Amino acid sequence: MTTPLTFLGIESSCDDTAAAIVRAGERTEILSNVVEGQTSLHAAFGGVVPEIAARAHAERLDDCVERALSEAKLRIGQLDGIAVTAGPGLIGGVLSGVMLAKGLALAAGLPLVGINHLAGHALTPRLSDRLTFPYLMLLVSGGHCQFLVVRGPEEFKRLGGTIDDAPGEAFDKVAKMLGLAQPGGPHVEAEASGGDPARFLLPRPLLDRPGCDLSFSGLKTAVLRARDQLILQQNGLTRQDRRDLCAGFQTSVADVLAEKTRRAIVSYLQELPATPAFALAGGVAANMAIRAKLETVCNEFGLIFSAPPLRLCTDNAAMIAFAGIERFRLGQRDGMDLSARPRWPLDDSAPALIGSGKKGAKA
Ligand code: KG4
Ligand code: ZN
């Protein structure tokens, strides 16, 4: 019988201010999950402005925590602990969360647990689908792209990752070059549904190289070249040109992710997992074409396919509260010296990927 534990989670590493309460025991329940996005604050700047983000977090965190407690119908004294994202991310935002969590833990006499934001994503399939260790994860978002074998709450082995852009970033840049709104992923997906993926011959980067590393910046440049050529030839783009470019780009991303997933699965299966499973997380997991292709790959190998609901794939604090409970059960606690870290790789033993994680703000 597992004793139920109830944790408050706090997340402020990029452009979502979030607080949530999770209770985990025999059953796991999300008692509240408050997320206040900042898209409108950054819209005019074409990207997240760290200073604006940090200020907004500092202004909104108290309110998010109060709402999370009140929606869960709990007082702070009824919690068993407080978990907070301590990195990686935009340092001003991470600091806002860490300082608030320290103050609350000290005032309420509760244990404090610092969480790696990426671990929060990586442990989410245990919260949503109760996956057992070890499982294979592909984390694909606006700032990250990596294959991980998740062996325990603090044990991650990176099998590969992007050496330049993350797929979400590439979706956003392609949207920008085609005049679509940001964040670009959903708009590119919508255009792609009416397009011919075979019209433009776009590259499948890094398939000729063994292993699971990925690259998306060359593909993005190839879309730019194809666009420029069309503009030169016909003085502009038709709606169908745009749809075909989106379809070609999306299919190329999906093909690359599928082939690299096959390789990652082969490597993961060497660990002889009792219940082989593959989980997808991050904003790009919302893409139906990518989701469907990866599910087919999992079926080829007989793996369970898990893609948590989107509200748990994108940044949220329920994943942080849950990861806090998982760490706490291992006997881990942090003191008032918990520091905020802009960079914090999950697998310290893996060599740095050239240029990857250069933003480190999103996952
Ligand atoms: O995980 P997330 O919400 O934020 C972080 O990056 O942390 O991911 C956002 C990214 C953006 O780049 C967005 O364009 C992409 O996920 N995205 C998509 C789709 N929905 C969101 N990319 C492709 N297809 C989608 N449907
Ligand atoms: Zn994230």
PDB file of C-alpha atoms in Angstrom, residues 20 39 42 78 87 150 166 272 285:
ATOM      1  CA  ALA A  20      -0.832  22.571  -9.600  1.00  0.00           C
ATOM      2  CA  THR A  39       1.783  34.457 -25.526  1.00  0.00           C
ATOM      3  CA  HIS A  42       5.574  38.420 -26.203  1.00  0.00           C
ATOM      4  CA  GLN A  78      -2.569  20.044   4.292  1.00  0.00           C
ATOM      5  CA  GLY A  87      16.053  24.671 -14.172  1.00  0.00           C
ATOM      6  CA  VAL A 150      13.785   6.753 -18.526  1.00  0.00           C
ATOM      7  CA  ALA A 166      14.361  21.671 -32.203  1.00  0.00           C
ATOM      8  CA  LEU A 272      15.045  -6.062 -22.075  1.00  0.00           C
ATOM      9  CA  ALA A 285       3.333  15.828 -29.799  1.00  0.00           C
TER      10      ALA A 285
END
